[in-house]
Short mmCIF file of C-alpha atoms and ligand atoms in Angstrom, two decimals:
data_model
loop_
_atom_site.label_atom_id
_atom_site.label_comp_id
_atom_site.label_asym_id
_atom_site.label_seq_id
_atom_site.Cartn_x
_atom_site.Cartn_y
_atom_site.Cartn_z
CA UNK A 1 138.31 304.96 108.05
CA UNK A 2 137.46 305.12 104.38
CA UNK A 3 136.90 302.00 102.33
CA UNK A 4 139.79 301.10 100.04
CA UNK A 5 139.57 299.55 96.60
CA UNK A 6 141.66 297.91 93.94
CA UNK A 7 139.56 297.53 90.80
CA UNK A 8 140.69 296.13 87.48
CA UNK A 9 139.44 297.64 84.25
CA UNK A 10 139.99 295.04 81.55
CA UNK A 11 138.95 297.43 78.75
CA UNK A 12 138.50 295.59 75.42
CA UNK A 13 140.52 292.56 76.42
CA UNK A 14 139.75 288.99 77.31
CA UNK A 15 138.27 285.77 76.04
CA UNK A 16 136.45 282.96 77.79
CA UNK A 17 139.51 280.75 78.18
CA UNK A 18 141.93 283.48 79.25
CA UNK A 19 139.38 285.01 81.62
CA UNK A 20 138.91 281.69 83.39
CA UNK A 21 142.64 281.33 83.98
CA UNK A 22 142.96 284.89 85.26
CA UNK A 23 139.87 284.81 87.49
CA UNK A 24 140.81 281.44 88.96
CA UNK A 25 144.25 282.79 89.85
CA UNK A 26 142.76 285.91 91.44
CA UNK A 27 140.06 284.23 93.44
CA UNK A 28 142.55 281.78 94.91
CA UNK A 29 144.55 284.63 96.42
CA UNK A 30 142.28 287.63 97.03
CA UNK A 31 140.92 287.75 100.53
CA UNK A 32 138.97 290.93 100.91
CA UNK A 33 138.61 292.22 104.45
CA UNK A 34 136.16 294.70 105.93
CA UNK A 35 136.85 298.05 104.29
CA UNK A 36 139.15 296.57 101.63
CA UNK A 37 137.57 295.58 98.35
CA UNK A 38 138.89 294.03 95.16
CA UNK A 39 136.99 293.90 91.89
CA UNK A 40 137.20 293.46 88.14
CA UNK A 41 135.28 295.39 85.50
CA UNK A 42 135.00 293.05 82.55
CA UNK A 43 133.61 293.49 79.04
CA UNK A 44 129.83 293.16 79.40
CA UNK A 45 129.54 289.84 77.50
CA UNK A 46 131.66 288.25 80.21
CA UNK A 47 129.52 289.31 83.16
CA UNK A 48 127.83 285.91 83.26
CA UNK A 49 131.22 284.21 83.31
CA UNK A 50 132.45 286.50 86.08
CA UNK A 51 129.34 285.73 88.10
CA UNK A 52 129.71 281.98 87.57
CA UNK A 53 133.38 281.99 88.59
CA UNK A 54 133.38 284.63 91.32
CA UNK A 55 130.08 284.25 93.17
CA UNK A 56 130.82 283.52 96.81
CA UNK A 57 134.44 284.73 96.57
CA UNK A 58 136.04 287.94 97.85
CA UNK A 59 136.14 289.45 94.36
CA UNK A 60 133.44 291.75 93.06
CA UNK A 61 132.75 292.31 89.38
CA UNK A 62 131.06 294.82 87.15
CA UNK A 63 130.96 296.66 83.85
CA UNK A 64 133.05 299.43 82.30
CA UNK A 65 130.11 301.54 81.16
CA UNK A 66 126.31 301.48 81.03
CA UNK A 67 123.65 303.07 78.85
CA UNK A 68 122.34 306.42 79.91
CA UNK A 69 118.88 305.01 79.27
CA UNK A 70 116.94 302.46 81.25
CA UNK A 71 115.25 300.65 78.38
CA UNK A 72 114.10 301.23 74.79
CA UNK A 73 115.27 301.43 71.20
CA UNK A 74 118.98 302.02 71.79
CA UNK A 75 120.73 299.41 69.68
CA UNK A 76 123.99 298.21 71.12
CA UNK A 77 123.47 299.65 74.59
CA UNK A 78 123.08 297.68 77.81
CA UNK A 79 121.48 299.09 80.92
CA UNK A 80 122.74 299.33 84.48
CA UNK A 81 119.80 297.14 85.48
CA UNK A 82 121.05 294.43 83.12
CA UNK A 83 124.52 294.66 84.62
CA UNK A 84 123.01 294.33 88.09
CA UNK A 85 121.13 291.18 87.08
CA UNK A 86 124.47 289.37 86.89
CA UNK A 87 125.20 289.98 90.56
CA UNK A 88 127.55 292.85 89.72
CA UNK A 89 128.82 295.30 92.27
CA UNK A 90 130.48 297.99 90.16
CA UNK A 91 129.98 300.04 87.01
CA UNK A 92 132.57 302.49 85.74
CA UNK A 93 131.25 305.73 84.26
CA UNK A 94 133.05 308.63 82.66
CA UNK A 95 136.24 306.80 81.77
CA UNK A 96 138.38 309.09 79.63
CA UNK A 97 138.27 306.57 76.78
CA UNK A 98 134.46 306.79 76.77
CA UNK A 99 134.69 310.58 76.95
CA UNK A 100 137.27 311.03 74.21
CA UNK A 101 136.50 308.13 71.83
CA UNK A 102 132.75 307.75 72.24
CA UNK A 103 131.68 311.30 72.92
CA UNK A 104 130.44 310.95 76.50
CA UNK A 105 129.90 314.53 77.65
CA UNK A 106 129.70 315.60 81.29
CA UNK A 107 125.91 315.59 80.93
CA UNK A 108 125.86 312.04 79.53
CA UNK A 109 128.17 310.85 82.29
CA UNK A 110 125.79 312.36 84.85
CA UNK A 111 122.89 310.44 83.29
CA UNK A 112 124.86 307.20 83.32
CA UNK A 113 125.86 307.80 86.92
CA UNK A 114 122.22 308.13 87.87
CA UNK A 115 121.35 304.88 86.11
CA UNK A 116 124.12 303.06 87.97
CA UNK A 117 122.90 304.34 91.32
CA UNK A 118 119.31 303.49 90.59
CA UNK A 119 120.33 299.93 89.70
CA UNK A 120 121.94 299.57 93.12
CA UNK A 121 125.49 299.35 91.77
CA UNK A 122 128.55 301.17 93.07
CA UNK A 123 129.47 303.89 90.57
CA UNK A 124 133.17 304.27 89.83
CA UNK A 125 133.22 307.81 88.47
CA UNK A 126 136.36 308.73 86.52
CA UNK A 127 137.72 312.22 86.14
CA UNK A 128 141.02 313.37 84.69
CA UNK A 129 142.80 316.00 82.62
CA UNK A 130 144.72 315.68 79.37
CA UNK A 131 148.39 316.61 79.13
CA UNK A 132 147.49 319.86 77.33
CA UNK A 133 145.08 320.75 80.11
CA UNK A 134 147.68 320.00 82.77
CA UNK A 135 150.29 322.07 80.99
CA UNK A 136 147.81 324.93 80.71
CA UNK A 137 147.28 324.80 84.47
CA UNK A 138 143.72 323.58 84.08
CA UNK A 139 143.89 320.30 86.01
CA UNK A 140 141.74 321.44 88.91
CA UNK A 141 139.19 323.21 86.78
CA UNK A 142 138.79 320.18 84.50
CA UNK A 143 138.42 317.52 87.21
CA UNK A 144 136.27 319.89 89.24
CA UNK A 145 133.97 320.49 86.28
CA UNK A 146 133.66 316.75 85.60
CA UNK A 147 132.75 316.01 89.21
CA UNK A 148 130.45 319.00 89.56
CA UNK A 149 128.42 317.89 86.54
CA UNK A 150 127.24 314.84 88.50
CA UNK A 151 126.63 316.77 91.70
CA UNK A 152 124.77 319.58 89.94
CA UNK A 153 122.51 317.05 88.25
CA UNK A 154 121.78 314.77 91.18
CA UNK A 155 122.99 316.39 94.42
CA UNK A 156 126.04 315.70 96.56
CA UNK A 157 124.35 312.85 98.44
CA UNK A 158 124.73 310.62 95.37
CA UNK A 159 128.46 310.54 96.03
CA UNK A 160 127.97 308.57 99.21
CA UNK A 161 128.63 304.93 98.52
CA UNK A 162 130.45 305.76 95.28
CA UNK A 163 134.10 305.51 94.29
CA UNK A 164 135.78 308.47 92.61
CA UNK A 165 138.73 307.68 90.34
CA UNK A 166 141.31 310.27 89.38
CA UNK A 167 142.85 309.15 86.10
CA UNK A 168 145.09 311.68 84.40
CA UNK A 169 144.66 310.97 80.69
CA UNK A 170 148.39 311.40 80.07
CA UNK A 171 149.14 308.55 82.48
CA UNK A 172 146.71 306.01 81.05
CA UNK A 173 148.38 303.18 79.16
CA UNK A 174 151.47 305.32 78.67
CA UNK A 175 153.69 303.84 81.35
CA UNK A 176 153.95 307.40 82.66
CA UNK A 177 152.54 307.36 86.19
CA UNK A 178 151.69 310.52 88.08
CA UNK A 179 154.08 310.89 90.99
CA UNK A 180 152.51 310.14 94.36
CA UNK A 181 152.73 313.87 95.12
CA UNK A 182 151.07 314.89 91.84
CA UNK A 183 148.25 312.43 92.40
CA UNK A 184 147.86 313.35 96.08
CA UNK A 185 147.55 317.02 95.16
CA UNK A 186 144.61 316.34 92.85
CA UNK A 187 142.98 313.87 95.25
CA UNK A 188 143.21 316.46 98.03
CA UNK A 189 141.72 319.07 95.73
CA UNK A 190 138.82 316.76 94.87
CA UNK A 191 138.17 315.89 98.50
CA UNK A 192 138.26 319.57 99.41
CA UNK A 193 135.78 320.35 96.68
CA UNK A 194 133.37 317.71 97.99
CA UNK A 195 133.96 318.94 101.55
CA UNK A 196 132.78 322.35 100.45
CA UNK A 197 129.46 320.73 99.58
CA UNK A 198 129.26 318.17 102.36
CA UNK A 199 131.95 317.41 104.94
CA UNK A 200 130.78 313.95 105.89
CA UNK A 201 130.44 312.77 102.29
CA UNK A 202 133.97 314.03 101.63
CA UNK A 203 135.39 312.18 104.62
CA UNK A 204 133.88 308.87 103.52
CA UNK A 205 134.46 309.15 99.75
CA UNK A 206 137.09 306.71 98.47
CA UNK A 207 139.23 308.39 95.81
CA UNK A 208 141.34 305.91 93.85
CA UNK A 209 144.11 306.66 91.38
CA UNK A 210 144.38 305.20 87.88
CA UNK A 211 147.07 305.54 85.24
CA UNK A 212 149.93 303.06 84.79
CA UNK A 213 149.66 301.63 88.29
CA UNK A 214 151.89 298.56 88.56
CA UNK A 215 153.33 296.47 91.32
CA UNK A 216 156.46 298.63 91.35
CA UNK A 217 154.65 301.89 92.11
CA UNK A 218 151.40 300.85 93.83
CA UNK A 219 152.66 300.97 97.41
CA UNK A 220 154.01 304.52 97.21
CA UNK A 221 150.80 305.77 95.59
CA UNK A 222 148.56 303.98 98.09
CA UNK A 223 150.58 305.42 100.97
CA UNK A 224 149.37 308.95 100.21
CA UNK A 225 146.80 310.43 102.57
CA UNK A 226 144.01 310.87 100.04
CA UNK A 227 144.70 307.92 97.75
CA UNK A 228 142.36 305.12 98.71
CA UNK A 229 143.40 302.51 96.15
CA UNK A 230 143.66 302.13 92.41
CA UNK A 231 141.81 301.59 89.16
CA UNK A 232 144.09 299.33 87.18
CA UNK A 233 144.17 298.86 83.41
CA UNK A 234 146.96 296.86 81.77
CA UNK A 235 148.33 295.41 85.01
CA UNK A 236 144.91 293.96 85.87
CA UNK A 237 145.28 291.49 83.01
CA UNK A 238 148.31 289.82 84.58
CA UNK A 239 147.42 287.85 87.72
CA UNK A 240 150.78 288.24 89.41
CA UNK A 241 150.85 292.03 88.82
CA UNK A 242 147.28 292.57 89.91
CA UNK A 243 147.72 290.44 93.04
CA UNK A 244 150.85 292.38 93.97
CA UNK A 245 148.95 295.65 93.56
CA UNK A 246 146.16 294.27 95.74
CA UNK A 247 148.73 293.26 98.34
CA UNK A 248 150.03 296.84 98.37
CA UNK A 249 146.61 298.25 99.29
P1 LIG B 301 146.51 301.64 82.66
O1 LIG B 301 146.66 301.07 84.06
O2 LIG B 301 146.67 300.61 81.59
O3 LIG B 301 147.32 302.86 82.46
O4 LIG B 301 144.97 302.12 82.55
C1 LIG B 301 144.42 302.89 83.55
C2 LIG B 301 142.96 302.97 83.32
O5 LIG B 301 142.51 303.57 82.36
C3 LIG B 301 142.08 302.27 84.27
O6 LIG B 301 140.75 302.63 84.08
#
């Protein structure tokens, strides 16, 4: 059995008061079980708050990015090691918003991935195609290239213990969800690709879907053979929605 995850990605949202209300509501209801994990990736300034409110609960927490460097003169960056100091479990790398808005290339994502692993965090590696790429029939080549960049740099073994997230760019924040079949097809492709490198890593690798997951569509997505949970944006900011998605896992 593969581990299953529902992870919230708050993006650039939150505030101390609102976070406390949301996290209190979540921690009252989330009861993680062996093999089923729930987490929130908060803006880095709120890691201390997440730690204070969530330590000892069933919810994990983490960041949405890390520096590709460990330490040094990199103004504005924060390292994976710093994220880990706050008791974090997760760090997202390669989110399409980092790739498209902040210039994270495949090579940069591979460096960040390595930093996350070395800090002892669980990497949540995002891959996904744009609408133009999908329409050009390039979905598999794009997600395959994004995943291969990490494996080429650091070896397939670094995927063990990680979470892979398929997030079609055209489905993020658009309300347009991939159909369960569309998502399953890409998840199966990704698992097959990993299996070509290492069968046992492929079998164990959780592949979660992200892109307009909500309580109304979570169950049908999570029912697919190769969909092992979700990475949730907008709906992770609303306790009732996020809890319903968790319940559908
Ligand atoms: P939405 O759920 O808001 O579409 O965002 C998905 C996402 O980008 C999660 O990382």
